[in-house]
Short mmCIF file of C-alpha atoms in Angstrom, two decimals:
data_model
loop_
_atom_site.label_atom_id
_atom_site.label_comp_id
_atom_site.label_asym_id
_atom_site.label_seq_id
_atom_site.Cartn_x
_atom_site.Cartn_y
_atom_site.Cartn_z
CA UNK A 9 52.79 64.32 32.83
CA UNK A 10 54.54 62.62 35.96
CA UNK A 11 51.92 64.16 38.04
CA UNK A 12 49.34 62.30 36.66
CA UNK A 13 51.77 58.96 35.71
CA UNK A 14 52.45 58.27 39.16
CA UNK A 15 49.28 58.10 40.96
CA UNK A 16 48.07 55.97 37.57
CA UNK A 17 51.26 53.78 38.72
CA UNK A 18 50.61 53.51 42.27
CA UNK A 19 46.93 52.96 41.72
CA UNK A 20 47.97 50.00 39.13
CA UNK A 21 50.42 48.70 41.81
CA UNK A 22 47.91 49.10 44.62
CA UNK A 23 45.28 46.61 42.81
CA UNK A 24 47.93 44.33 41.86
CA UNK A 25 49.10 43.59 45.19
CA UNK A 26 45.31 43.05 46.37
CA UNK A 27 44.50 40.63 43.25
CA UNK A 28 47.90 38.52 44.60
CA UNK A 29 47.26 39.00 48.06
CA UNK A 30 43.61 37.57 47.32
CA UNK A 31 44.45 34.66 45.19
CA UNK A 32 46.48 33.22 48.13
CA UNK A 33 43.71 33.90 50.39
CA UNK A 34 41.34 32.00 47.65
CA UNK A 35 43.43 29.19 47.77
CA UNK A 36 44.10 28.70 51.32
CA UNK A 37 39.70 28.61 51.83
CA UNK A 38 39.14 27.04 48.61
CA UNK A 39 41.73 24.86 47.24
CA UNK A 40 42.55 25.04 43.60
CA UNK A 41 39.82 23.87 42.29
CA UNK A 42 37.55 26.72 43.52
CA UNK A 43 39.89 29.20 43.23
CA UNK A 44 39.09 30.94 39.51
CA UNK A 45 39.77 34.29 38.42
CA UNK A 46 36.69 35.67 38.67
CA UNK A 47 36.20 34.31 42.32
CA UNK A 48 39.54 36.33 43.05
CA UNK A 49 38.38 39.53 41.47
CA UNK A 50 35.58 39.22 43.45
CA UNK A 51 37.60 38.76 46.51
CA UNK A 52 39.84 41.34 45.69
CA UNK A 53 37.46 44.17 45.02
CA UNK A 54 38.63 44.75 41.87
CA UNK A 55 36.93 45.30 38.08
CA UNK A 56 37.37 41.48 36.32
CA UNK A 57 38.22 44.12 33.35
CA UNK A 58 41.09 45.17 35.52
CA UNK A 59 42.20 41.71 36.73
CA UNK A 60 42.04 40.77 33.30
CA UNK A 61 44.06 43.33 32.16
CA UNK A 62 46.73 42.87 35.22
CA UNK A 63 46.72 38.85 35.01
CA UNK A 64 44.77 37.47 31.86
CA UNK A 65 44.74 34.01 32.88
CA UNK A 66 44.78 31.85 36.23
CA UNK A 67 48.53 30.25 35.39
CA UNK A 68 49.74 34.13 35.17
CA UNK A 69 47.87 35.20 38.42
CA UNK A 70 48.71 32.17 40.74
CA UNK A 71 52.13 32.24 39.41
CA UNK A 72 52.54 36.19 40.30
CA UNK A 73 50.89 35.31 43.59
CA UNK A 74 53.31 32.82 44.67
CA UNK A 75 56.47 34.56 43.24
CA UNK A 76 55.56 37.71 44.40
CA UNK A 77 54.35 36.80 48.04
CA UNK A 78 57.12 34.48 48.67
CA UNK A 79 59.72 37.17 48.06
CA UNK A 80 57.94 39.30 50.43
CA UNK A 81 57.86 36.30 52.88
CA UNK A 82 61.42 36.29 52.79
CA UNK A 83 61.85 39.81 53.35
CA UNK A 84 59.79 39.23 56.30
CA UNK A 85 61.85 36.57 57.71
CA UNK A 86 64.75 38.59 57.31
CA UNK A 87 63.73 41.48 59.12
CA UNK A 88 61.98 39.29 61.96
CA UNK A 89 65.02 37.43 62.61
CA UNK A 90 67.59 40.94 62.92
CA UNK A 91 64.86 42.11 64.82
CA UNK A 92 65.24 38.79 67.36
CA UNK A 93 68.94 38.70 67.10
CA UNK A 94 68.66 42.59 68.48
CA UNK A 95 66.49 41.54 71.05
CA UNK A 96 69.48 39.85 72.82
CA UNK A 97 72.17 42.22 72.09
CA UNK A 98 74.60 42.50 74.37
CA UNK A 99 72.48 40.42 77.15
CA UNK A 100 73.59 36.26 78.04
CA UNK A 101 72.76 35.12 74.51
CA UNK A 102 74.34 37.59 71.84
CA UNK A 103 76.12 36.17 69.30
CA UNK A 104 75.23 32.91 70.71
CA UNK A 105 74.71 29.80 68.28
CA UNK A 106 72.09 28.00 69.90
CA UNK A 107 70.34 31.12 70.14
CA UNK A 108 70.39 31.62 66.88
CA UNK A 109 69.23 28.49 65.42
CA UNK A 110 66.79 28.71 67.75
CA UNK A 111 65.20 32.04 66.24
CA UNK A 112 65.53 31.09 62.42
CA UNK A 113 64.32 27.58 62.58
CA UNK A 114 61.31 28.96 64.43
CA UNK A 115 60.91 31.58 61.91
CA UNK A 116 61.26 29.55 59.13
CA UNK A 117 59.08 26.51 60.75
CA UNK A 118 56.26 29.32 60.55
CA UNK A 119 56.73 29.93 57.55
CA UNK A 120 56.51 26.61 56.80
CA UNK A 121 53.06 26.50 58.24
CA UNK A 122 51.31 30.00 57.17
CA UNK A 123 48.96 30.70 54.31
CA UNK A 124 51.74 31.02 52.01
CA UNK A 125 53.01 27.45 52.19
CA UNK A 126 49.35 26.03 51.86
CA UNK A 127 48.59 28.43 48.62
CA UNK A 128 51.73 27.47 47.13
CA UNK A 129 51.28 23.97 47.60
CA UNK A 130 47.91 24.13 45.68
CA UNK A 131 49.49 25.54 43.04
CA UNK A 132 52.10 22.73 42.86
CA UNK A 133 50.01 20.06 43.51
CA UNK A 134 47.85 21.52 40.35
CA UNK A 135 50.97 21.43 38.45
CA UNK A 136 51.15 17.90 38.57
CA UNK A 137 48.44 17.89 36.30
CA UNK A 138 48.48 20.89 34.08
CA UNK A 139 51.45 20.64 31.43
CA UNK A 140 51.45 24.55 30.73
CA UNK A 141 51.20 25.25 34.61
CA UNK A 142 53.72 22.75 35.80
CA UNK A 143 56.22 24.03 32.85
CA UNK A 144 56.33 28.03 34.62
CA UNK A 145 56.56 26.69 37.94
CA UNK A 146 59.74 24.31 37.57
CA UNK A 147 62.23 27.17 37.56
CA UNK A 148 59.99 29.47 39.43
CA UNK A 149 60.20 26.89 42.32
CA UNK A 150 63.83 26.43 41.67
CA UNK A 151 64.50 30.09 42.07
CA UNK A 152 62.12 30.16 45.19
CA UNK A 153 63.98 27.45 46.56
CA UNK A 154 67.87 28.93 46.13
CA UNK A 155 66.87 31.94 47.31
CA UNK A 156 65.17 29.93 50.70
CA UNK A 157 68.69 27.93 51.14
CA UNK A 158 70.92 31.37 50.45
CA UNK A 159 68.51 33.09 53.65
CA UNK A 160 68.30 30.39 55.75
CA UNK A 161 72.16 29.74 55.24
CA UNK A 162 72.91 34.11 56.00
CA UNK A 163 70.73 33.69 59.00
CA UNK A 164 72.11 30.24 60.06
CA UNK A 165 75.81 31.60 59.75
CA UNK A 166 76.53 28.81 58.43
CA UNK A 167 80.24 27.93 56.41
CA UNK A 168 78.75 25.64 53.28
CA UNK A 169 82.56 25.30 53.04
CA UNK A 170 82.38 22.44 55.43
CA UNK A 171 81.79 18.92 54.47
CA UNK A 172 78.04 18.12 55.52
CA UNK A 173 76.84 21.96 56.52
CA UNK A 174 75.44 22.47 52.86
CA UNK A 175 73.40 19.60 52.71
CA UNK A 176 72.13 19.94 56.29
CA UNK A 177 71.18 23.02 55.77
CA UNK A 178 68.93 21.65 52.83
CA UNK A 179 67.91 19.11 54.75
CA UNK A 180 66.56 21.90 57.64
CA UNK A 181 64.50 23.17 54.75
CA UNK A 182 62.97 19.81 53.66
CA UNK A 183 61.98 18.75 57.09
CA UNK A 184 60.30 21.83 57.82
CA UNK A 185 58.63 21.52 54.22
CA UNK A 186 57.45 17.78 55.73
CA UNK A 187 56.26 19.22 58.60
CA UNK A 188 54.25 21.75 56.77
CA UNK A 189 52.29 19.31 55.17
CA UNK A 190 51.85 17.13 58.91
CA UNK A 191 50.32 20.14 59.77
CA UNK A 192 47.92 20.44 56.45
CA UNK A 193 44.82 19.09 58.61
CA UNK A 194 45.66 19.36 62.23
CA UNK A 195 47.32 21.16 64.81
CA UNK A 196 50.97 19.18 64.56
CA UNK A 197 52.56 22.09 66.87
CA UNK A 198 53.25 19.89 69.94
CA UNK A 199 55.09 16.95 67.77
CA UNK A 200 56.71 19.32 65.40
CA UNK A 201 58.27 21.36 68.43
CA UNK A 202 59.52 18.50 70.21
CA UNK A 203 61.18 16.98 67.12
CA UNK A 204 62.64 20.45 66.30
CA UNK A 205 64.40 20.73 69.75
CA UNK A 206 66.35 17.63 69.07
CA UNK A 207 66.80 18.83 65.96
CA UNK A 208 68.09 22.14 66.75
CA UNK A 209 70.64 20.37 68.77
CA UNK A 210 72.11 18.70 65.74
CA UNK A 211 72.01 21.59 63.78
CA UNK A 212 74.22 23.48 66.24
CA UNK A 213 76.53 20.51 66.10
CA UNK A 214 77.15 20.67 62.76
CA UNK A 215 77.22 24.19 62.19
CA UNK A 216 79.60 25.08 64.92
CA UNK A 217 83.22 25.89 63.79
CA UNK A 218 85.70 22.91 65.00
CA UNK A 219 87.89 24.61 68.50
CA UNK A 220 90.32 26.18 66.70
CA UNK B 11 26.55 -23.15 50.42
CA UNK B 12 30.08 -22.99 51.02
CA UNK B 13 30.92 -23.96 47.91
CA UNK B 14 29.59 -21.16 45.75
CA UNK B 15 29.71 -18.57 48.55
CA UNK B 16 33.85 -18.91 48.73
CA UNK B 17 34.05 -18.10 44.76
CA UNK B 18 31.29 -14.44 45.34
CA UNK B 19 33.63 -13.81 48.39
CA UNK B 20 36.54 -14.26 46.27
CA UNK B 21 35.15 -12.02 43.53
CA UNK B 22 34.30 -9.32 45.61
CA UNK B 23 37.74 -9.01 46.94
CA UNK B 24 39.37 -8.93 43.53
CA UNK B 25 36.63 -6.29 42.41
CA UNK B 26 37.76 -3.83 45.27
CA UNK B 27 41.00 -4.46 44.61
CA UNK B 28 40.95 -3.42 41.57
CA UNK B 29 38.87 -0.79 42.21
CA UNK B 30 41.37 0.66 44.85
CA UNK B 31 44.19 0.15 42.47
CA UNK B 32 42.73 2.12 40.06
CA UNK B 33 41.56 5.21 42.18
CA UNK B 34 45.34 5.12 43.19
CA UNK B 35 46.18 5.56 39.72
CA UNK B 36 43.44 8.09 38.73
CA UNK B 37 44.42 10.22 42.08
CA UNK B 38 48.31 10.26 40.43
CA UNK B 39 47.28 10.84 36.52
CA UNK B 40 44.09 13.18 36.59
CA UNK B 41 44.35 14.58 40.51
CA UNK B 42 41.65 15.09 42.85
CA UNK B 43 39.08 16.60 40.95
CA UNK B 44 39.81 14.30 37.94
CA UNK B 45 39.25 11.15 40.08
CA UNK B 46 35.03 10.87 40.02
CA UNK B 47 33.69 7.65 41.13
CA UNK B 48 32.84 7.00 37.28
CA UNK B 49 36.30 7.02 36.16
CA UNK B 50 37.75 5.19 38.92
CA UNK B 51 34.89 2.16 37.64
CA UNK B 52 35.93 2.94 34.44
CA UNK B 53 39.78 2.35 34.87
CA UNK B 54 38.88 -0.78 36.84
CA UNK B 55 36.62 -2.52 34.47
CA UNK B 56 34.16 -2.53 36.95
CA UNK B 57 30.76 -1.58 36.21
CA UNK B 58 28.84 1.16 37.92
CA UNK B 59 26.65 -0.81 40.07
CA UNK B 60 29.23 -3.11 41.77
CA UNK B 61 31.37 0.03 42.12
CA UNK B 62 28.75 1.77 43.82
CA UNK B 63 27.68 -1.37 46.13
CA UNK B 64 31.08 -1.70 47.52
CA UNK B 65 32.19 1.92 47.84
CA UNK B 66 29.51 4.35 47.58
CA UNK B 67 31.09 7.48 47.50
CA UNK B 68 34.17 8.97 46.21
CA UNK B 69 35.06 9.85 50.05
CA UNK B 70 34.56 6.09 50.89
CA UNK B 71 36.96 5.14 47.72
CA UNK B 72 39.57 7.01 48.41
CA UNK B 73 39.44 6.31 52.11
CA UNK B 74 39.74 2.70 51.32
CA UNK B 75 42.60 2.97 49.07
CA UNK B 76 44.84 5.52 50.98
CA UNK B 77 44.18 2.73 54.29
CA UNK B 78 44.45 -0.31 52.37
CA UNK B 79 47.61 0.75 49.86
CA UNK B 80 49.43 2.14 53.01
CA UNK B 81 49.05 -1.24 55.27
CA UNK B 82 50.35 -3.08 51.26
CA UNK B 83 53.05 -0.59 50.99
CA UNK B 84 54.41 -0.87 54.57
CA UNK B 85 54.26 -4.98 54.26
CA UNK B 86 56.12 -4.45 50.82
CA UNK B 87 58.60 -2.65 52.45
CA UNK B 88 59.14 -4.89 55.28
CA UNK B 89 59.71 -7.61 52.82
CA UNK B 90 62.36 -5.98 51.05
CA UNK B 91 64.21 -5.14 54.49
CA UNK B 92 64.56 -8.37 54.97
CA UNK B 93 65.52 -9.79 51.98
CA UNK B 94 67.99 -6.75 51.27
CA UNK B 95 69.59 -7.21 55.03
CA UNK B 96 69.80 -10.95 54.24
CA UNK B 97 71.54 -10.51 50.72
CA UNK B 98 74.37 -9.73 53.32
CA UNK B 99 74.28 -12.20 55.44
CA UNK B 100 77.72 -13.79 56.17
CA UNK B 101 78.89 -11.21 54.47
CA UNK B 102 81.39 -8.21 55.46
CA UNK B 103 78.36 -5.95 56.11
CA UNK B 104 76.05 -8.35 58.24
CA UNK B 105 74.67 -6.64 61.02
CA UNK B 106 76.28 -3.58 60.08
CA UNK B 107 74.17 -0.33 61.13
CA UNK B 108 75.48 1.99 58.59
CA UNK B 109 74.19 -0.80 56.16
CA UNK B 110 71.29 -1.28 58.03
CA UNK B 111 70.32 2.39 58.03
CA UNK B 112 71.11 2.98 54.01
CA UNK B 113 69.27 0.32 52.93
CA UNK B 114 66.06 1.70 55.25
CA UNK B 115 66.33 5.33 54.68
CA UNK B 116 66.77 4.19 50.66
CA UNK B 117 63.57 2.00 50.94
CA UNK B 118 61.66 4.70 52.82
CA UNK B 119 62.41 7.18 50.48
CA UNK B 120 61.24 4.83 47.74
CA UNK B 121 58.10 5.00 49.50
CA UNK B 122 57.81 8.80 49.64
CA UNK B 123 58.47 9.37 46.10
CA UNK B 124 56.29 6.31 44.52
CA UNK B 125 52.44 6.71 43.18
CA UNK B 126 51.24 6.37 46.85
CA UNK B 127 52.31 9.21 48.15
CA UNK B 128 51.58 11.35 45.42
CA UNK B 129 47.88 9.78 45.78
CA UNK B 130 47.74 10.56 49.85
CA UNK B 131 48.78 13.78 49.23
CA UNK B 132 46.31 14.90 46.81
CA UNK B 133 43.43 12.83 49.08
CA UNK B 134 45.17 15.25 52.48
CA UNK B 135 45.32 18.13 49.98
CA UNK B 136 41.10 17.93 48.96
CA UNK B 137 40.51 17.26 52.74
CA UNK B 138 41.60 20.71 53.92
CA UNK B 139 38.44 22.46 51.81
CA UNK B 140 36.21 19.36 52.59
CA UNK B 141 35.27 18.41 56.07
CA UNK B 142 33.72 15.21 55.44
CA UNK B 143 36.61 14.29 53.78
CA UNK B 144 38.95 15.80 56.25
CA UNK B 145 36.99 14.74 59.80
CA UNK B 146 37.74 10.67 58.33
CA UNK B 147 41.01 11.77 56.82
CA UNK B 148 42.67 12.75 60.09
CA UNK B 149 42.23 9.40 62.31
CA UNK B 150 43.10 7.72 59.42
CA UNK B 151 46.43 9.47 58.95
CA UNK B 152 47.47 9.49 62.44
CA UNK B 153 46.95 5.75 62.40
CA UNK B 154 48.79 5.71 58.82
CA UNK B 155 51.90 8.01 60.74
CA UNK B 156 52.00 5.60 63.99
CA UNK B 157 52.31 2.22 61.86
CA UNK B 158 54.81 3.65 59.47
CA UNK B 159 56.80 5.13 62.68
CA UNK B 160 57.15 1.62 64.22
CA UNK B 161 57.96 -0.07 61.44
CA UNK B 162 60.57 2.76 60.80
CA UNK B 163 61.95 2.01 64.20
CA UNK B 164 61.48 -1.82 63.87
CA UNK B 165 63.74 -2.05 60.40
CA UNK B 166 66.42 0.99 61.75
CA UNK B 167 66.39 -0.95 65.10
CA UNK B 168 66.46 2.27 66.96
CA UNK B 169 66.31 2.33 70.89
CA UNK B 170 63.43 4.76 71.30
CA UNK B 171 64.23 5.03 75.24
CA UNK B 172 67.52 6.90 74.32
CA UNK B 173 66.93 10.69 74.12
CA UNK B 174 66.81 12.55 71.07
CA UNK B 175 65.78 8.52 69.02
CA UNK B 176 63.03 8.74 69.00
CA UNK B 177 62.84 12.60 67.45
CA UNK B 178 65.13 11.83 64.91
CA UNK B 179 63.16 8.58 63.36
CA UNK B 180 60.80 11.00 63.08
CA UNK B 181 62.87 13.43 61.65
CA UNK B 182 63.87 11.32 59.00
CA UNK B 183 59.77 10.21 58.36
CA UNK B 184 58.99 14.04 57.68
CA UNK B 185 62.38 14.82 55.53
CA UNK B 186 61.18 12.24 53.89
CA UNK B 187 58.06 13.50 53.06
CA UNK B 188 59.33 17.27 52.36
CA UNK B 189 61.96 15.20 50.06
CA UNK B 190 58.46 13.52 48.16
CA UNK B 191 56.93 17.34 47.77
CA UNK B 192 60.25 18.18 46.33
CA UNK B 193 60.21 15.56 43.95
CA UNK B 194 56.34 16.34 42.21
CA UNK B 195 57.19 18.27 39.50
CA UNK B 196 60.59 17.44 38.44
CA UNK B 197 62.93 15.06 39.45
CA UNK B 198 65.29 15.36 42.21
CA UNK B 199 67.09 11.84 43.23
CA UNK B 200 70.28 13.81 42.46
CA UNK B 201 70.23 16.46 45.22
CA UNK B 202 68.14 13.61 47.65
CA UNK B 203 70.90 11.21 47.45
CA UNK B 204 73.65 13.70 48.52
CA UNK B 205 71.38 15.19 51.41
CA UNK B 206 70.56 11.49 52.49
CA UNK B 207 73.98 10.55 52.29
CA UNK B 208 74.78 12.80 55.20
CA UNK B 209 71.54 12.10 56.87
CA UNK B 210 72.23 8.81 57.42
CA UNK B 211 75.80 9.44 58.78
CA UNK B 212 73.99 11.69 61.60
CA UNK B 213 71.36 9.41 61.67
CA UNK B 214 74.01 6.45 62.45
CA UNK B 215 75.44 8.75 65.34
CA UNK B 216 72.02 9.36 67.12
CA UNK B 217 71.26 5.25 66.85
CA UNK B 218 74.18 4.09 67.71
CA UNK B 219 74.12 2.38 71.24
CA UNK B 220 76.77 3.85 73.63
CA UNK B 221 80.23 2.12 73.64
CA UNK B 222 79.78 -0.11 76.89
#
């Protein structure tokens, strides 16, 4: 029996993953609006008797798609910013704060400005206007969001035991969230990198531990 | 000729106004693709053919009423500056920055979190999967992000020839506007006044001119 259950279970997993991977790419290139089920099934290469079966309605299938995805996203950003602090180890920068401010507010401005963000904002933005969808993604997005502030803190190395660091933290995460949607229609890179050096800077000064 | 030609003139402009008016509040209650050039006449009480002779399409509409609101909105707020730094005047607060710098961040954020901005936003979000739409949209909103930059500067009374001032106002413009996203679907004023709080404290420290 579990010879047979598990390929059945990878299989199922497999097409899941494509039909979420698919709706974000759907509504990245076609906005909300254009973005049905059936367009995503297409997209996906997958049976609409299967994506029916996975995710029976658009509200389940976007919502999937951004949980699901931004978890991974997050994974990501863990694993790219170890794999920068290694870079330095033991060379002029390790265990240096600027440094590593530097690193994670990069990482997290890009993901602040990849498909993900503009997918997820879609589905917000629909939210507005569709009671059922807007009532699932309230604590979804709450959830997203704690988890965002508990990584960006545990990559910051930031103490949210002193007065200020907590809310500049979440204020970090807003700002980038801003300059996600500056850079919605056009290439904001140049601004947003200037205006992230200075702030950087800031973010260093309030992070750093007081000379003991 | 005069005479009867100042009263069409006059009824023209009322006409568009309203019309722009309502589009604003069509773009906040029914989104994007709820907001057809037939409903916008509708909520007006405008009929069909004048809507159509002084906007022509819905790109044209909604063109007109993210440029036109924007230049109201910023006037609005420049109003209430003043009056809300002269309710102090004489008093133990006049020509205080901190005051200065709450009452503007408060008033900005006002801004970011009113029916405009929810209206821009869904205008920006239909422009990234429409390039009509999107090739007016981004003059528009660089224009739109220059004006509402000085006057940001103007009412903080920031020196923007002292490093790192100029970053920060903008800074604050794009928190704000990750604050506004933040604040779609539920509301957050609770967790925006605490961030803010300390925002403006740092914000204070980067404005404030040397000690001489």
């Amino acid at each position: 029996m579990t010879a047979t259950r598990a390929p059945q279970q990878e299989r199922s997993r497999v097409t899941r993953q494509r039909l979420l991977e698919a709706t974000v790419e759907c509504l990245v290139e076609f906005g909300w609006s254009g973005t049905s089920t059936a367009v995503v099934a297409e997209r996906a290469g997958v049976s609409r008797g299967a994506q029916l079966h996975h995710y029976p309605t658009r509200t389940a299938l976007v919502l999937a798609a951004v949980s699901h995805l931004a978890e991974r996203r997050a994974a990501e950003i863990r694993a790219e910013a170890s794999a920068a602090m290694g870079d330095s180890a033991g060379g002029p920068h390790a265990d240096d704060l600027e440094h590593r401010v530097d690193r994670v507010v990069d990482l997290l401005a890009a993901a602040f400005t990849g498909p993900l963000f503009v997918a997820a904002l879609e589905v917000w933005m629909a939210g507005r206007t569709d009671p059922e969808l807007r009532a699932a993604l309230v604590p979804l997005e709450a959830r997203v969001g704690r988890e965002m502030h508990r990584l960006a803190v545990e990559l910051l190395g930031a103490d949210e035991t002193r007065p200020g660091v907590r809310e500049t933290v979440q204020a970090t995460l807003d700002l980038l969230r801003g300059l996600g949607v500056a850079n919605l229609l056009s290439d904001d890179s140049r601004r947003r990198e200037q205006l992230l050096d200075v702030w950087k800077r800031q973010l260093v000064d309030v992070i750093r531990e007081p000379a003991k």
